[in-house]
XYZ file of C-alpha atoms in Angstrom:
651
model
C -0.057 0.008 -0.022
C 2.763 2.397 1.055
C 4.666 1.643 -2.130
C 1.497 2.359 -4.138
C 0.948 5.743 -2.379
C 4.596 6.801 -3.100
C 4.227 5.909 -6.660
C 1.080 7.955 -7.080
C 2.739 10.959 -5.204
C 5.696 10.703 -7.555
C 3.404 10.655 -10.599
C 1.507 13.624 -9.390
C 4.748 15.587 -8.899
C 5.826 14.689 -12.394
C 2.449 15.635 -13.865
C 2.531 18.876 -11.962
C 6.048 19.675 -13.204
C 5.074 18.914 -16.747
C 2.084 21.129 -16.431
C 4.218 23.877 -15.019
C 6.745 23.446 -17.784
C 4.031 23.456 -20.463
C 2.603 26.678 -19.104
C 6.127 28.136 -18.921
C 6.660 27.162 -22.568
C 3.222 28.597 -23.502
C 3.962 31.870 -21.673
C 7.323 32.048 -23.497
C 5.666 31.354 -26.811
C 3.111 33.980 -25.983
C 5.824 36.545 -25.185
C 7.688 35.616 -28.353
C 4.427 35.860 -30.395
C 3.583 39.228 -28.800
C 7.119 40.414 -29.638
C 6.759 39.264 -33.096
C 3.423 40.858 -33.510
C 4.815 44.073 -32.044
C 7.820 43.841 -34.305
C 5.598 43.264 -37.408
C 3.181 45.907 -36.420
C 5.978 48.430 -36.114
C 7.470 47.354 -39.366
C 3.947 47.728 -40.914
C 3.700 51.085 -39.548
C 7.045 52.020 -40.930
C 6.151 50.492 -44.325
C 2.890 52.562 -44.415
C 4.757 55.745 -43.464
C 7.279 55.072 -46.194
C 4.465 54.457 -48.743
C 2.638 57.627 -47.805
C 5.971 59.615 -48.017
C 6.658 58.095 -51.551
C 3.220 58.819 -52.782
C 3.692 62.424 -51.700
C 6.999 62.620 -53.484
C 5.592 61.217 -56.612
C 2.910 63.924 -56.584
C 5.721 66.571 -56.250
C 7.606 64.926 -59.080
C 4.451 65.066 -61.173
C 4.097 68.680 -60.483
C 7.680 69.496 -61.585
C 7.434 67.239 -64.693
C 4.180 68.908 -65.831
C 5.624 72.334 -65.337
C 8.671 71.379 -67.462
C 6.492 69.770 -70.154
C 4.143 72.791 -70.328
C 7.160 75.079 -70.863
C 8.260 72.879 -73.644
C 4.844 73.262 -75.276
C 3.567 71.016 -78.202
C 7.032 69.660 -79.038
C 6.334 66.852 -76.638
C 9.809 66.440 -75.335
C 11.529 67.748 -72.312
C 15.243 67.766 -71.669
C 17.398 67.236 -68.652
C 17.883 70.966 -68.511
C 14.217 71.548 -68.341
C 13.921 69.299 -65.331
C 17.045 70.750 -63.694
C 15.594 74.227 -63.983
C 12.341 73.178 -62.273
C 14.207 71.171 -59.678
C 16.482 74.080 -58.801
C 13.648 75.703 -56.782
C 12.624 72.361 -55.328
C 12.245 72.662 -51.527
C 11.473 69.082 -50.238
C 9.171 68.501 -47.272
C 9.684 66.548 -44.104
C 7.190 63.746 -43.396
C 6.505 62.024 -40.065
C 4.233 59.511 -38.425
C 4.395 60.240 -34.738
C 3.195 57.661 -32.337
C 5.424 58.527 -29.421
C 8.094 61.225 -28.466
C 10.423 60.034 -31.195
C 7.985 59.045 -33.918
C 8.972 58.172 -37.438
C 10.818 60.898 -39.202
C 12.150 61.105 -42.877
C 14.015 63.896 -44.475
C 14.912 63.856 -48.083
C 18.525 63.551 -49.086
C 19.389 66.839 -50.726
C 22.604 65.576 -52.249
C 22.854 66.401 -55.976
C 24.081 63.566 -58.144
C 26.318 64.006 -61.204
C 23.320 63.985 -63.489
C 21.987 67.036 -61.701
C 18.908 65.392 -60.115
C 18.102 65.164 -56.451
C 18.932 61.521 -55.998
C 15.749 60.707 -54.002
C 13.753 60.557 -57.050
C 14.102 60.499 -60.801
C 12.033 60.682 -63.978
C 13.050 58.613 -66.908
C 11.628 58.030 -70.388
C 10.646 54.512 -71.232
C 10.168 52.228 -74.204
C 6.960 50.477 -75.218
C 7.586 47.740 -72.680
C 8.233 50.074 -69.700
C 11.952 49.695 -69.692
C 14.193 52.580 -69.029
C 15.931 54.022 -72.103
C 19.071 55.796 -70.995
C 21.941 54.523 -73.144
C 21.026 55.997 -76.569
C 19.304 59.129 -77.937
C 17.579 58.928 -81.303
C 17.684 61.092 -83.304
C 21.090 62.374 -82.267
C 21.099 65.331 -79.902
C 21.731 68.625 -81.586
C 21.550 71.171 -78.745
C 24.039 69.652 -76.271
C 21.226 68.354 -74.130
C 20.238 64.770 -73.477
C 16.556 64.459 -74.607
C 14.320 62.460 -72.299
C 12.778 60.574 -75.194
C 9.345 59.424 -74.041
C 7.599 56.275 -75.252
C 5.074 57.571 -77.861
C 1.783 55.645 -78.233
C -1.066 56.214 -80.555
C -4.771 56.150 -79.332
C -7.248 56.869 -82.148
C -4.523 58.776 -83.893
C -3.622 60.928 -80.913
C -0.095 61.048 -79.547
C 0.690 59.808 -75.987
C 4.018 60.408 -74.205
C 4.775 58.168 -71.387
C 7.374 58.771 -68.568
C 8.110 56.642 -65.528
C 8.570 58.354 -62.093
C 10.673 56.504 -59.430
C 10.910 57.308 -55.802
C 12.958 55.560 -53.127
C 12.205 56.162 -49.457
C 13.879 54.767 -46.167
C 11.935 55.049 -42.902
C 13.168 53.720 -39.479
C 11.303 51.078 -37.670
C 10.312 52.484 -34.323
C 12.314 51.049 -31.283
C 14.382 48.878 -33.637
C 17.685 50.807 -33.604
C 19.069 51.196 -37.119
C 16.559 48.898 -38.721
C 14.787 50.647 -41.729
C 12.068 49.872 -44.219
C 12.821 50.734 -47.813
C 10.107 51.374 -50.283
C 10.417 52.201 -53.933
C 7.243 53.491 -55.754
C 6.842 53.929 -59.474
C 4.093 55.535 -61.524
C 3.710 56.509 -65.076
C 3.190 60.028 -66.131
C 1.301 60.618 -69.400
C 1.274 63.589 -71.708
C -1.565 63.308 -74.172
C -2.080 65.187 -77.310
C -5.631 65.168 -78.658
C -6.733 66.446 -82.041
C -9.512 69.013 -82.199
C -10.767 67.261 -85.412
C -12.719 64.518 -83.700
C -16.191 65.999 -84.384
C -18.432 66.365 -87.416
C -19.695 69.527 -85.729
C -18.309 70.919 -82.457
C -19.627 74.127 -80.837
C -17.712 75.704 -77.918
C -21.051 77.750 -77.440
C -24.632 76.985 -77.744
C -25.430 74.993 -80.777
C -28.571 75.771 -82.950
C -29.457 73.563 -85.837
C -32.629 74.447 -87.858
C -32.050 73.800 -91.557
C -34.576 74.432 -94.284
C -33.711 72.073 -97.021
C -32.999 68.453 -96.123
C -29.567 67.998 -94.421
C -27.475 64.909 -93.678
C -24.710 65.026 -90.997
C -22.538 61.930 -90.524
C -20.297 61.967 -87.376
C -20.255 63.163 -83.806
C -22.112 66.379 -82.981
C -21.359 68.105 -79.663
C -22.197 71.397 -77.989
C -20.475 72.600 -74.891
C -23.562 74.637 -74.137
C -27.112 73.810 -74.973
C -28.191 72.127 -78.112
C -31.353 73.522 -79.800
C -32.991 71.569 -82.629
C -36.496 72.325 -83.880
C -36.705 71.176 -87.572
C -37.549 67.789 -89.062
C -35.249 68.291 -92.062
C -31.916 67.428 -90.474
C -30.739 63.835 -90.294
C -28.167 63.162 -87.537
C -26.429 59.928 -88.438
C -23.953 59.720 -85.605
C -23.492 60.433 -81.861
C -25.052 63.576 -80.502
C -23.930 64.945 -77.037
C -24.383 68.173 -75.170
C -22.803 69.787 -72.072
C -25.752 71.754 -70.868
C -28.908 70.103 -72.069
C -31.003 69.739 -75.360
C -34.243 71.316 -76.349
C -36.612 70.494 -79.256
C -37.080 74.260 -79.541
C -35.477 77.495 -80.650
C -32.942 79.216 -78.497
C -33.890 82.040 -76.013
C -34.061 85.321 -77.851
C -35.168 83.659 -81.172
C -38.637 85.007 -82.131
C -39.607 81.529 -83.140
C -39.121 80.124 -79.668
C -42.019 78.071 -78.255
C -43.194 79.474 -74.996
C -42.042 77.352 -72.057
C -39.487 75.443 -73.950
C -39.344 71.740 -74.652
C -36.644 69.580 -73.128
C -35.547 66.265 -74.731
C -37.271 63.764 -75.030
C -40.284 65.555 -76.473
C -43.422 64.956 -78.424
C -42.745 67.939 -80.629
C -43.287 67.513 -84.406
C -39.569 67.054 -85.053
C -39.939 63.522 -83.540
C -43.113 62.411 -85.330
C -41.619 60.630 -88.235
C -40.205 61.186 -91.794
C -38.239 59.631 -94.561
C -34.645 58.538 -94.461
C -32.811 60.679 -97.023
C -30.346 58.001 -97.954
C -32.773 55.066 -98.490
C -35.988 57.005 -99.013
C -37.782 54.706 -96.658
C -40.080 55.816 -93.950
C -38.622 55.929 -90.396
C -40.752 56.076 -87.144
C -38.313 58.372 -85.319
C -38.282 61.272 -87.709
C -35.082 63.028 -88.522
C -33.181 61.070 -86.000
C -32.492 58.359 -88.542
C -30.309 56.000 -86.501
C -31.574 56.788 -83.023
C -33.612 54.293 -80.964
C -35.163 54.442 -77.632
C -31.808 53.169 -76.181
C -29.520 55.608 -78.042
C -31.057 59.128 -77.876
C -28.911 62.348 -77.599
C -27.142 62.218 -74.354
C -25.475 64.499 -71.849
C -21.682 64.567 -72.202
C -18.869 66.291 -70.457
C -17.701 69.614 -71.796
C -15.018 68.988 -74.388
C -11.864 71.109 -74.548
C -10.186 71.137 -78.038
C -7.498 73.768 -77.525
C -5.054 73.749 -74.703
C -5.613 77.072 -73.171
C -7.057 77.389 -69.603
C -10.161 79.449 -69.259
C -8.530 81.226 -66.292
C -5.893 82.601 -68.712
C -8.504 84.718 -70.467
C -9.457 88.134 -69.065
C -11.735 90.545 -70.945
C -11.751 93.187 -68.146
C -8.148 94.126 -68.136
C -6.259 96.394 -70.438
C -4.291 93.554 -72.217
C -5.768 92.892 -75.684
C -3.866 89.677 -75.977
C -5.796 87.485 -73.601
C -9.487 88.030 -74.528
C -10.669 84.497 -75.584
C -10.058 81.700 -77.961
C -10.104 84.085 -80.946
C -6.510 84.910 -79.931
C -5.291 81.886 -81.781
C -5.929 83.764 -85.084
C -5.139 87.271 -83.870
C -1.857 89.244 -84.261
C -0.615 89.983 -80.867
C -0.220 93.590 -79.756
C 3.531 93.982 -79.069
C 2.830 96.647 -76.527
C 1.364 94.114 -74.085
C 2.389 90.736 -72.611
C 1.311 87.762 -74.617
C 0.638 84.907 -72.208
C 2.776 81.882 -73.070
C -0.148 79.548 -72.896
C -1.893 81.590 -75.656
C 1.232 82.609 -77.560
C 2.173 78.945 -78.259
C -1.127 78.406 -79.860
C -1.122 81.532 -82.115
C -0.851 80.788 -85.828
C 1.058 84.080 -85.998
C 3.768 82.501 -83.958
C 3.821 78.946 -85.401
C 3.223 79.277 -89.284
C 5.760 78.486 -91.828
C 4.855 81.329 -94.004
C 3.693 84.712 -92.665
C 2.084 87.193 -95.019
C 0.881 90.627 -94.194
C -1.059 92.966 -96.432
C -0.599 96.676 -95.353
C -0.445 100.131 -96.630
C -2.627 103.251 -96.547
C -3.161 103.734 -100.228
C -1.373 101.103 -102.257
C -1.463 97.691 -100.612
C 1.901 96.147 -99.790
C 2.564 92.405 -99.602
C 5.158 91.398 -97.002
C 6.152 87.685 -96.875
C 8.334 86.167 -94.286
C 9.308 82.539 -93.805
C 10.252 80.510 -90.772
C 13.923 80.612 -89.899
C 14.124 78.743 -86.579
C 12.187 78.029 -83.415
C 13.157 80.002 -80.249
C 13.329 78.663 -76.620
C 9.650 79.463 -76.070
C 8.562 77.294 -79.057
C 7.745 80.367 -81.204
C 8.819 80.598 -84.890
C 11.388 83.308 -85.650
C 10.940 84.690 -89.177
C 13.163 86.209 -91.894
C 12.353 88.094 -94.964
C 11.421 85.736 -97.743
C 14.618 85.110 -99.881
C 12.410 84.186 -102.794
C 10.957 87.591 -103.687
C 8.630 86.145 -106.262
C 6.625 84.320 -103.656
C 4.613 87.600 -103.148
C 3.092 86.984 -106.584
C 1.003 84.159 -105.007
C -0.885 86.830 -103.030
C -2.868 89.444 -104.959
C -4.486 92.167 -102.888
C -7.298 94.577 -103.975
C -9.844 92.091 -105.453
C -13.504 92.508 -104.744
C -16.052 90.099 -103.428
C -19.755 91.117 -103.148
C -20.915 89.945 -99.656
C -24.532 90.971 -99.192
C -24.556 89.582 -95.718
C -21.801 92.038 -94.814
C -23.710 94.684 -96.720
C -21.401 95.516 -99.648
C -18.066 94.904 -101.302
C -15.175 93.316 -99.509
C -11.573 94.032 -100.460
C -9.947 90.683 -100.551
C -6.391 89.247 -101.099
C -6.508 86.292 -103.446
C -4.153 83.382 -102.575
C -3.468 81.221 -105.661
C -3.062 77.791 -103.883
C -2.149 76.103 -107.101
C 1.175 78.116 -107.192
C 2.069 76.868 -103.612
C 1.289 73.356 -104.762
C 3.402 73.685 -107.891
C 6.390 75.017 -106.057
C 6.219 72.211 -103.487
C 6.574 69.706 -106.344
C 9.798 71.318 -107.776
C 13.273 69.732 -107.086
C 14.447 70.637 -103.677
C 17.468 72.422 -105.333
C 15.136 74.779 -107.234
C 15.131 78.289 -105.757
C 11.448 78.363 -106.072
C 10.971 75.147 -104.078
C 8.605 75.226 -101.037
C 8.569 72.250 -98.820
C 5.170 70.482 -98.231
C 3.565 70.309 -94.844
C 3.076 74.063 -94.741
C 1.114 76.315 -92.417
C 0.402 79.752 -93.903
C -0.851 82.742 -91.832
C -1.991 85.447 -94.111
C -3.766 88.669 -92.923
C -4.671 92.136 -93.889
C -3.697 94.215 -90.975
C -6.119 97.002 -91.996
C -9.228 94.789 -91.468
C -11.756 95.586 -88.767
C -15.499 95.076 -88.232
C -15.994 98.361 -90.340
C -13.048 98.158 -92.765
C -13.981 95.238 -94.911
C -10.889 93.130 -95.646
C -10.715 89.490 -96.344
C -8.705 86.547 -97.632
C -9.807 84.432 -100.643
C -8.430 80.953 -101.580
C -8.610 80.283 -105.268
C -7.528 77.345 -107.429
C -7.181 75.081 -104.494
C -8.421 71.679 -105.971
C -4.923 70.197 -105.472
C -2.890 70.709 -102.315
C 0.910 69.974 -101.574
C 1.771 66.487 -100.413
C 1.576 66.492 -96.667
C -1.278 68.883 -96.535
C -1.826 72.617 -96.093
C -3.338 74.913 -93.396
C -4.494 78.452 -93.896
C -5.162 80.722 -90.996
C -6.141 84.412 -90.799
C -7.642 86.972 -88.430
C -9.749 88.102 -91.293
C -12.884 86.435 -92.981
C -11.739 83.702 -95.438
C -13.597 82.983 -98.727
C -13.074 79.555 -100.386
C -13.929 79.712 -104.144
C -14.653 76.358 -105.903
C -13.498 72.878 -105.272
C -10.878 72.388 -102.539
C -8.604 69.489 -101.994
C -10.370 67.265 -104.510
C -7.453 66.569 -106.837
C -8.946 68.479 -109.708
C -6.907 70.215 -112.350
C -7.149 73.603 -114.151
C -6.768 74.953 -117.620
C -4.949 78.249 -117.976
C -6.064 80.845 -115.412
C -9.479 79.474 -114.915
C -10.698 79.247 -111.316
C -13.136 76.273 -112.144
C -11.343 72.926 -112.303
C -11.703 71.055 -115.608
C -11.736 67.704 -113.695
C -14.141 67.299 -110.773
C -15.193 64.510 -108.498
C -18.365 62.496 -108.904
C -19.827 64.296 -105.959
C -20.245 67.221 -108.411
C -21.835 65.008 -111.090
C -24.561 66.694 -113.143
C -26.826 63.772 -112.371
C -26.966 61.456 -109.376
C -24.024 63.067 -107.690
C -22.321 60.602 -105.126
C -21.165 62.348 -102.006
C -18.888 59.399 -101.171
C -16.839 60.161 -104.298
C -15.417 63.492 -103.097
C -11.975 63.298 -104.872
C -10.960 62.574 -108.481
C -10.658 58.836 -108.960
C -7.207 57.652 -107.915
C -6.403 60.887 -105.971
C -5.809 60.820 -102.112
C -6.887 64.034 -100.517
C -4.390 65.757 -98.308
C -4.898 66.764 -94.702
C -6.184 70.433 -94.779
C -7.532 73.029 -92.447
C -8.950 76.490 -92.881
C -9.140 78.681 -89.872
C -10.422 82.249 -89.710
C -12.738 84.842 -88.463
C -15.520 83.501 -90.756
C -15.483 81.059 -93.611
C -17.639 81.638 -96.728
C -18.071 79.084 -99.511
C -18.378 80.268 -103.084
C -19.373 77.756 -105.692
C -17.533 76.664 -108.795
C -19.812 79.008 -110.738
C -18.880 82.209 -108.840
C -17.808 85.030 -111.241
C -16.726 88.313 -109.703
C -17.706 90.256 -112.877
C -21.314 89.138 -112.694
C -21.664 89.352 -108.929
C -20.286 92.773 -108.386
C -22.636 94.299 -110.871
C -25.664 93.452 -108.868
C -26.892 93.831 -105.257
C -29.081 90.694 -105.508
C -28.006 87.115 -104.687
C -26.226 85.231 -107.367
C -28.272 82.692 -109.283
C -27.337 79.217 -110.427
C -24.617 78.054 -107.970
C -23.125 74.722 -109.098
C -22.218 71.649 -107.218
C -19.022 72.073 -105.246
C -17.023 69.894 -103.022
C -14.674 70.910 -100.118
C -12.468 68.470 -98.238
C -10.893 70.427 -95.263
C -11.350 71.018 -91.562
C -13.000 74.310 -90.639
C -12.317 76.238 -87.456
C -14.108 79.640 -87.201
C -16.417 82.023 -85.478
C -20.073 82.552 -85.082
C -22.634 85.382 -84.412
C -24.846 84.633 -81.506
C -28.676 84.731 -81.627
C -30.142 87.871 -80.271
C -33.668 89.280 -79.744
C -33.489 90.771 -83.163
C -31.623 88.169 -85.205
C -31.003 84.436 -85.481
C -27.347 83.253 -85.507
C -27.901 81.287 -88.707
C -27.235 78.026 -86.779
C -24.752 75.267 -87.573
C -26.396 74.848 -90.975
C -24.850 78.277 -91.897
C -21.547 77.710 -90.141
C -19.955 77.872 -93.569
C -21.666 80.940 -94.962
C -23.163 81.259 -98.511
C -23.717 84.026 -100.945
C -25.446 82.261 -103.899
C -28.734 80.667 -104.785
C -27.997 77.026 -104.152
C -31.697 75.938 -104.499
C -31.692 72.092 -105.223
C -27.852 72.100 -105.568
C -25.617 69.908 -103.449
C -22.724 71.206 -101.372
C -20.635 68.273 -100.384
C -18.303 68.631 -97.447
C -15.869 66.298 -95.778
C -14.055 67.489 -92.731
C -14.695 68.614 -89.139
C -16.422 71.902 -88.202
C -15.258 73.524 -85.031
C -16.806 76.765 -83.715
C -14.503 78.220 -81.003
C -15.268 81.927 -80.603
C -17.450 84.879 -81.860
C -16.480 86.449 -85.167
C -14.794 89.827 -84.569
C -14.830 91.295 -88.144
C -17.564 89.421 -90.103
C -20.001 89.983 -87.306
C -23.109 90.975 -89.214
C -26.134 89.061 -88.225
C -27.789 86.364 -90.292
C -31.196 86.905 -91.959
C -30.817 89.618 -94.453
C -32.683 89.337 -97.834
C -31.061 88.681 -101.130
C -28.026 86.897 -99.605
C -28.333 83.261 -100.514
C -30.671 80.299 -101.189
C -29.748 77.249 -99.069
C -27.952 74.276 -100.692
C -28.715 70.647 -100.123
C -26.065 70.156 -97.410
C -24.255 66.740 -97.585
C -21.883 67.034 -94.575
C -19.573 64.179 -93.581
C -17.035 63.756 -90.736
C -13.498 62.917 -92.128
C -11.926 60.625 -89.491
C -8.624 60.761 -91.308
C -8.083 64.204 -89.988
C -7.585 62.522 -86.507
C -4.999 60.120 -87.617
C -3.322 62.410 -90.116
C -3.969 65.993 -88.915
C -3.312 69.089 -90.960
C -0.065 70.997 -90.377
C -0.057 73.301 -87.372
C -3.039 71.590 -85.691
C -3.731 73.203 -82.236
C -3.698 70.141 -80.046
C -5.260 69.866 -76.706
C -2.554 68.683 -74.233
C -3.464 66.937 -70.957
C -1.313 65.642 -68.182
C -2.150 62.638 -65.882
C -0.667 60.031 -63.596
C -1.686 56.459 -64.120
C -4.158 55.204 -61.497
C -1.965 52.170 -60.690
C 1.259 52.292 -58.875
C 3.583 49.628 -57.512
C 5.970 49.360 -54.605
C 9.127 47.475 -54.214
C 10.168 46.554 -50.632
């Protein structure tokens, strides 16, 4: 019995000791686990602090990169010198995450590396796979600076420039001595160039569309303001959006406006049915040929087509160089500051040929050509070494403009001469390279002094395209950019496209067979179309509208002004965006391009609605998507800057 009791007591002691040992082990593990959790928690805190700091530094780097890129303008490239200049004023911030008296504290290393950059972050250009490209520069540098060549991507024909920003951050782990957490964060910076020619019709202001004769519009129609449509004769064949609503009504101030208005959707007559102008078949939704209950006109964001901030404009100060988007076609007043953001978009500063017509009695033609581009991205001009180039421009011609109320003194521009010179051998002294932008203006022109520019014999353009811009109203006589040819000095092409056929004209055949149209743009205070039948001798002898306009085709982007509707006059609407001065009754006007209204006309600002001005044509208007992928020379791109949403960390 005694031995049995001793054995039981011994076993109890052993079990107790084992339990105590187990608890001790568990307590030790608990302490170790708590320590590990504490260690990992502090490391996680340090990691989060480093990540937050790195994100902040990337935002700062984005600000400097954007500033350098904006200073470089539309060239799309920034140099190491550009970045060094912006970084020279860089005052880094301190960042901390304090949880005790010491907290986490990180100060950027201000040491400047041999490359001139603060070594705590860098911005590099990348190739299409995201790899840094630092060992070669193509094309070879010519200014003694290393170009940060970005990766260039195309998106619907628009150029995108990609850069990679890299930031490295070290943050100490709290209560862990010299232990630190290292985080590297990377994000892509994107500089996007967007063409303005992405619309069939774009209005920076309210858009009114009330045609009389049937009208077909193919392509995207957009108004940054309110879209007013109150006729059943317009066939919108593409996307329709608006920034501030749409009404099946006339605009406020228009005497035809229906009291109370009518917001879309509506039961107004314009939605009650009609015939498809293409097929001739009846359609249930009226003039909205391809719209269904699931694809009506829709609200859209306001579109920006020229890279000038609205805050840059100021109509209340004394500076005449910052009054609105019309500045892009204006000659700046040298007595006042020309804001860089506006100056870089001025055609006066970026054209290849600069032509001024001046003089008090006898008009003088002054021609200058581009010499080089200065540090601000502006062209610097020299007097034209080919003195015979002035013969392309003939002032003191007369156009009878009954909307303006009388004769207009115009300068004729013989486009065929520019085209012929562009096709000469490059060694010929009369050679003019293709891909030209021409700014031609009569400096004597005002809203009361009637001066204008007229483009004649423009059926064939130089290879690579041609852009004409002017602060004056522009008249376009006859076919333009169709590939037609002329005999002698005639202004009517002897060869014309099938869109001008005497019977069954085909608007899809808008060039001579086998001819590829060139990228073209016409940009001015107003644009008036004169048909192939226009004859100055006949027109100027009468104050009544010209009879018997003939079929005419124009292939060009238009950017011009408008005259707003008032209580006494209708604007003329988008149907009269290109103006007319002839009787086009039952005659087709075929247009392929992109119509952009950006501002109010400053010189040709007479209201629409006078008698004996014109008879409306059959409008056959088509959006030319090729202008996006292959824009005309000197296109005023919209530039936007963004950071990619995604970012990645390396630890």
